[in-house]
Amino acid sequence: MPDNPDTDSSRYFVIKGRRWRKTDPSIPPTLEKQLVRELMSARRAVKAAKSTGDEQDMALARSRVNDAKFSLGERGQPWWETPTDESLMTRLKATIRCLLHSRAEGKTICPSEAARVVGGEHWRDIMPQAVKAAWELEDTGWLHVTQQGERVSQNTSGAIRLKKS
């Protein structure tokens, strides 16, 4: 039995005897809907890759599922605990990738969208980490950081947008 059934039921649900972590309730509904839509799309991609036996497609689809689950707070450090610097960056990067996957080809996101997902009502406090996560993903070649549609370097100032490479 859980130590505190009220707290436990607000954090987990049980299906067929297995306990699953609930989605972070502080995610804004519009963004949560995008993340869930991407999770479902990624799960369909896993199923399709299984049917064709394409290992590369399978790996990509599974990484998309993983990113969506981290974004929603269903994997990684529990959303009700104070995040470590490492867990915060992991979730921010997963959220950035997930949001970009959920958008149409060539569309962009703002780092503040990832901060809103991960930080809830205190999203402004983690904006520096969201921007840092974006630049780290830029360094890997996963995305491009842009300003007014043009790719920019890290020493830029002002609002930035993120676009999948």
PDB file of C-alpha atoms in Angstrom:
ATOM      1  CA  MET A   1       0.000   0.000   0.000  1.00  0.00           C
ATOM      2  CA  PRO A   2       1.190   3.548  -0.727  1.00  0.00           C
ATOM      3  CA  ASP A   3       2.321   5.644   2.227  1.00  0.00           C
ATOM      4  CA  ASN A   4      -0.112   8.412   1.294  1.00  0.00           C
ATOM      5  CA  PRO A   5      -2.961   7.214  -0.957  1.00  0.00           C
ATOM      6  CA  ASP A   6      -4.194  10.770  -1.693  1.00  0.00           C
ATOM      7  CA  THR A   7      -0.791  11.961  -2.912  1.00  0.00           C
ATOM      8  CA  ASP A   8      -0.087   8.673  -4.656  1.00  0.00           C
ATOM      9  CA  SER A   9      -3.359   8.778  -6.622  1.00  0.00           C
ATOM     10  CA  SER A  10      -2.622  12.316  -7.784  1.00  0.00           C
ATOM     11  CA  ARG A  11       0.729  11.161  -9.189  1.00  0.00           C
ATOM     12  CA  TYR A  12       0.033   7.656 -10.503  1.00  0.00           C
ATOM     13  CA  PHE A  13      -2.683   5.550 -12.064  1.00  0.00           C
ATOM     14  CA  VAL A  14      -2.907   1.763 -12.334  1.00  0.00           C
ATOM     15  CA  ILE A  15      -3.747  -0.286 -15.414  1.00  0.00           C
ATOM     16  CA  LYS A  16      -3.804  -4.090 -15.188  1.00  0.00           C
ATOM     17  CA  GLY A  17      -1.894  -3.945 -11.915  1.00  0.00           C
ATOM     18  CA  ARG A  18       0.912  -1.780 -13.282  1.00  0.00           C
ATOM     19  CA  ARG A  19       1.475   1.701 -11.873  1.00  0.00           C
ATOM     20  CA  TRP A  20       2.087   4.522 -14.382  1.00  0.00           C
ATOM     21  CA  ARG A  21       3.136   8.100 -13.672  1.00  0.00           C
ATOM     22  CA  LYS A  22       0.560  10.751 -14.543  1.00  0.00           C
ATOM     23  CA  THR A  23       1.277  13.702 -16.799  1.00  0.00           C
ATOM     24  CA  ASP A  24       2.584  16.851 -15.124  1.00  0.00           C
ATOM     25  CA  PRO A  25      -0.611  18.833 -14.331  1.00  0.00           C
ATOM     26  CA  SER A  26       1.193  22.181 -14.612  1.00  0.00           C
ATOM     27  CA  ILE A  27       1.641  21.874 -18.399  1.00  0.00           C
ATOM     28  CA  PRO A  28      -0.575  24.449 -20.160  1.00  0.00           C
ATOM     29  CA  PRO A  29      -3.468  22.620 -21.888  1.00  0.00           C
ATOM     30  CA  THR A  30      -2.628  23.825 -25.414  1.00  0.00           C
ATOM     31  CA  LEU A  31       0.962  22.627 -25.123  1.00  0.00           C
ATOM     32  CA  GLU A  32      -0.077  19.384 -23.430  1.00  0.00           C
ATOM     33  CA  LYS A  33      -2.363  18.662 -26.374  1.00  0.00           C
ATOM     34  CA  GLN A  34       0.547  19.139 -28.806  1.00  0.00           C
ATOM     35  CA  LEU A  35       2.792  16.859 -26.748  1.00  0.00           C
ATOM     36  CA  VAL A  36       0.140  14.133 -26.508  1.00  0.00           C
ATOM     37  CA  ARG A  37      -0.525  14.390 -30.246  1.00  0.00           C
ATOM     38  CA  GLU A  38       3.214  13.935 -30.891  1.00  0.00           C
ATOM     39  CA  LEU A  39       3.307  10.970 -28.486  1.00  0.00           C
ATOM     40  CA  MET A  40       0.475   9.275 -30.377  1.00  0.00           C
ATOM     41  CA  SER A  41       2.128  10.020 -33.731  1.00  0.00           C
ATOM     42  CA  ALA A  42       5.411   8.580 -32.471  1.00  0.00           C
ATOM     43  CA  ARG A  43       3.668   5.445 -31.206  1.00  0.00           C
ATOM     44  CA  ARG A  44       2.067   4.975 -34.633  1.00  0.00           C
ATOM     45  CA  ALA A  45       5.528   5.394 -36.180  1.00  0.00           C
ATOM     46  CA  VAL A  46       6.894   2.651 -33.887  1.00  0.00           C
ATOM     47  CA  LYS A  47       4.108   0.325 -35.019  1.00  0.00           C
ATOM     48  CA  ALA A  48       4.759   1.142 -38.684  1.00  0.00           C
ATOM     49  CA  ALA A  49       8.510   0.600 -38.283  1.00  0.00           C
ATOM     50  CA  LYS A  50       7.874  -2.772 -36.624  1.00  0.00           C
ATOM     51  CA  SER A  51       5.758  -3.866 -39.572  1.00  0.00           C
ATOM     52  CA  THR A  52       8.472  -2.936 -42.093  1.00  0.00           C
ATOM     53  CA  GLY A  53      11.388  -4.069 -39.932  1.00  0.00           C
ATOM     54  CA  ASP A  54      13.276  -0.818 -40.578  1.00  0.00           C
ATOM     55  CA  GLU A  55      15.657  -0.520 -37.618  1.00  0.00           C
ATOM     56  CA  GLN A  56      16.561   3.119 -38.332  1.00  0.00           C
ATOM     57  CA  ASP A  57      12.907   4.180 -38.449  1.00  0.00           C
ATOM     58  CA  MET A  58      12.289   2.137 -35.302  1.00  0.00           C
ATOM     59  CA  ALA A  59      15.092   3.922 -33.411  1.00  0.00           C
ATOM     60  CA  LEU A  60      13.857   7.350 -34.511  1.00  0.00           C
ATOM     61  CA  ALA A  61      10.257   6.550 -33.565  1.00  0.00           C
ATOM     62  CA  ARG A  62      11.275   5.216 -30.151  1.00  0.00           C
ATOM     63  CA  SER A  63      13.364   8.314 -29.462  1.00  0.00           C
ATOM     64  CA  ARG A  64      10.314  10.437 -30.331  1.00  0.00           C
ATOM     65  CA  VAL A  65       8.193   8.431 -27.854  1.00  0.00           C
ATOM     66  CA  ASN A  66      10.894   8.872 -25.214  1.00  0.00           C
ATOM     67  CA  ASP A  67      11.060  12.646 -25.814  1.00  0.00           C
ATOM     68  CA  ALA A  68       7.280  12.934 -25.540  1.00  0.00           C
ATOM     69  CA  LYS A  69       7.188  10.931 -22.305  1.00  0.00           C
ATOM     70  CA  PHE A  70       9.969  13.071 -20.777  1.00  0.00           C
ATOM     71  CA  SER A  71       8.200  16.253 -21.949  1.00  0.00           C
ATOM     72  CA  LEU A  72       4.953  15.196 -20.323  1.00  0.00           C
ATOM     73  CA  GLY A  73       6.779  14.423 -17.085  1.00  0.00           C
ATOM     74  CA  GLU A  74       6.012  10.705 -17.326  1.00  0.00           C
ATOM     75  CA  ARG A  75       9.707   9.724 -17.405  1.00  0.00           C
ATOM     76  CA  GLY A  76      12.827  11.059 -15.755  1.00  0.00           C
ATOM     77  CA  GLN A  77      12.837  12.843 -12.450  1.00  0.00           C
ATOM     78  CA  PRO A  78       9.274  13.035 -11.064  1.00  0.00           C
ATOM     79  CA  TRP A  79       7.591  16.366 -11.827  1.00  0.00           C
ATOM     80  CA  TRP A  80       6.624  16.914  -8.193  1.00  0.00           C
ATOM     81  CA  GLU A  81      10.272  16.919  -7.075  1.00  0.00           C
ATOM     82  CA  THR A  82      12.614  19.903  -7.361  1.00  0.00           C
ATOM     83  CA  PRO A  83      14.568  19.260 -10.558  1.00  0.00           C
ATOM     84  CA  THR A  84      18.324  18.944 -10.632  1.00  0.00           C
ATOM     85  CA  ASP A  85      20.211  20.989 -13.229  1.00  0.00           C
ATOM     86  CA  GLU A  86      20.742  17.810 -15.262  1.00  0.00           C
ATOM     87  CA  SER A  87      17.120  16.655 -15.107  1.00  0.00           C
ATOM     88  CA  LEU A  88      15.918  20.152 -16.019  1.00  0.00           C
ATOM     89  CA  MET A  89      18.146  20.244 -19.116  1.00  0.00           C
ATOM     90  CA  THR A  90      17.111  16.713 -20.100  1.00  0.00           C
ATOM     91  CA  ARG A  91      13.420  17.603 -19.944  1.00  0.00           C
ATOM     92  CA  LEU A  92      13.892  20.961 -21.700  1.00  0.00           C
ATOM     93  CA  LYS A  93      15.796  19.357 -24.597  1.00  0.00           C
ATOM     94  CA  ALA A  94      13.221  16.563 -24.892  1.00  0.00           C
ATOM     95  CA  THR A  95      10.433  19.159 -24.901  1.00  0.00           C
ATOM     96  CA  ILE A  96      12.117  21.272 -27.580  1.00  0.00           C
ATOM     97  CA  ARG A  97      12.585  18.188 -29.796  1.00  0.00           C
ATOM     98  CA  CYS A  98       9.024  17.014 -29.137  1.00  0.00           C
ATOM     99  CA  LEU A  99       7.462  20.385 -29.936  1.00  0.00           C
ATOM    100  CA  LEU A 100       9.487  20.691 -33.135  1.00  0.00           C
ATOM    101  CA  HIS A 101       8.458  17.184 -34.213  1.00  0.00           C
ATOM    102  CA  SER A 102       4.830  18.131 -33.578  1.00  0.00           C
ATOM    103  CA  ARG A 103       4.991  21.165 -35.865  1.00  0.00           C
ATOM    104  CA  ALA A 104       4.708  21.168 -39.635  1.00  0.00           C
ATOM    105  CA  GLU A 105       7.950  21.015 -41.621  1.00  0.00           C
ATOM    106  CA  GLY A 106       9.795  24.337 -41.508  1.00  0.00           C
ATOM    107  CA  LYS A 107       7.775  25.732 -38.586  1.00  0.00           C
ATOM    108  CA  THR A 108       9.490  27.146 -35.513  1.00  0.00           C
ATOM    109  CA  ILE A 109       9.005  27.267 -31.769  1.00  0.00           C
ATOM    110  CA  CYS A 110      10.090  29.726 -29.113  1.00  0.00           C
ATOM    111  CA  PRO A 111      12.225  28.495 -26.199  1.00  0.00           C
ATOM    112  CA  SER A 112       9.538  29.926 -23.914  1.00  0.00           C
ATOM    113  CA  GLU A 113       7.164  27.166 -25.046  1.00  0.00           C
ATOM    114  CA  ALA A 114       9.528  24.534 -23.647  1.00  0.00           C
ATOM    115  CA  ALA A 115       9.972  26.615 -20.492  1.00  0.00           C
ATOM    116  CA  ARG A 116       6.175  26.796 -20.055  1.00  0.00           C
ATOM    117  CA  VAL A 117       5.905  23.007 -20.326  1.00  0.00           C
ATOM    118  CA  VAL A 118       8.695  22.303 -17.855  1.00  0.00           C
ATOM    119  CA  GLY A 119       8.394  25.266 -15.485  1.00  0.00           C
ATOM    120  CA  GLY A 120       4.636  25.640 -15.155  1.00  0.00           C
ATOM    121  CA  GLU A 121       3.698  28.969 -13.606  1.00  0.00           C
ATOM    122  CA  HIS A 122       7.380  29.647 -12.849  1.00  0.00           C
ATOM    123  CA  TRP A 123       8.454  29.254 -16.481  1.00  0.00           C
ATOM    124  CA  ARG A 124      10.177  32.650 -16.610  1.00  0.00           C
ATOM    125  CA  ASP A 125      12.621  31.454 -13.942  1.00  0.00           C
ATOM    126  CA  ILE A 126      13.939  28.729 -16.246  1.00  0.00           C
ATOM    127  CA  MET A 127      14.136  30.755 -19.466  1.00  0.00           C
ATOM    128  CA  PRO A 128      17.953  30.983 -19.252  1.00  0.00           C
ATOM    129  CA  GLN A 129      18.141  27.171 -19.106  1.00  0.00           C
ATOM    130  CA  ALA A 130      15.666  26.843 -22.007  1.00  0.00           C
ATOM    131  CA  VAL A 131      17.825  29.118 -24.153  1.00  0.00           C
ATOM    132  CA  LYS A 132      20.931  27.194 -23.088  1.00  0.00           C
ATOM    133  CA  ALA A 133      19.241  23.907 -24.041  1.00  0.00           C
ATOM    134  CA  ALA A 134      18.420  25.377 -27.460  1.00  0.00           C
ATOM    135  CA  TRP A 135      22.025  26.401 -28.058  1.00  0.00           C
ATOM    136  CA  GLU A 136      23.242  22.960 -26.972  1.00  0.00           C
ATOM    137  CA  LEU A 137      20.880  21.358 -29.501  1.00  0.00           C
ATOM    138  CA  GLU A 138      22.141  23.821 -32.125  1.00  0.00           C
ATOM    139  CA  ASP A 139      25.698  22.698 -31.336  1.00  0.00           C
ATOM    140  CA  THR A 140      24.712  19.073 -32.060  1.00  0.00           C
ATOM    141  CA  GLY A 141      23.188  20.074 -35.392  1.00  0.00           C
ATOM    142  CA  TRP A 142      19.683  19.001 -34.350  1.00  0.00           C
ATOM    143  CA  LEU A 143      18.155  22.462 -34.803  1.00  0.00           C
ATOM    144  CA  HIS A 144      18.927  25.976 -35.980  1.00  0.00           C
ATOM    145  CA  VAL A 145      18.520  29.061 -33.816  1.00  0.00           C
ATOM    146  CA  THR A 146      17.019  31.892 -35.845  1.00  0.00           C
ATOM    147  CA  GLN A 147      16.015  35.509 -35.544  1.00  0.00           C
ATOM    148  CA  GLN A 148      13.616  37.003 -38.069  1.00  0.00           C
ATOM    149  CA  GLY A 149      14.041  33.860 -40.182  1.00  0.00           C
ATOM    150  CA  GLU A 150      17.842  34.040 -40.343  1.00  0.00           C
ATOM    151  CA  ARG A 151      20.233  31.709 -38.553  1.00  0.00           C
ATOM    152  CA  VAL A 152      22.147  33.506 -35.789  1.00  0.00           C
ATOM    153  CA  SER A 153      25.186  32.854 -33.626  1.00  0.00           C
ATOM    154  CA  GLN A 154      25.189  32.377 -29.869  1.00  0.00           C
ATOM    155  CA  ASN A 155      26.319  35.923 -29.091  1.00  0.00           C
ATOM    156  CA  THR A 156      23.081  37.387 -30.429  1.00  0.00           C
ATOM    157  CA  SER A 157      20.623  39.305 -28.272  1.00  0.00           C
ATOM    158  CA  GLY A 158      16.858  39.477 -28.487  1.00  0.00           C
ATOM    159  CA  ALA A 159      14.121  36.971 -29.157  1.00  0.00           C
ATOM    160  CA  ILE A 160      15.064  33.737 -30.897  1.00  0.00           C
ATOM    161  CA  ARG A 161      13.127  30.975 -32.625  1.00  0.00           C
ATOM    162  CA  LEU A 162      14.077  27.332 -33.034  1.00  0.00           C
ATOM    163  CA  LYS A 163      13.780  25.411 -36.300  1.00  0.00           C
ATOM    164  CA  LYS A 164      14.482  21.726 -36.871  1.00  0.00           C
ATOM    165  CA  SER A 165      17.566  21.147 -39.060  1.00  0.00           C
TER     166      SER A 165
END
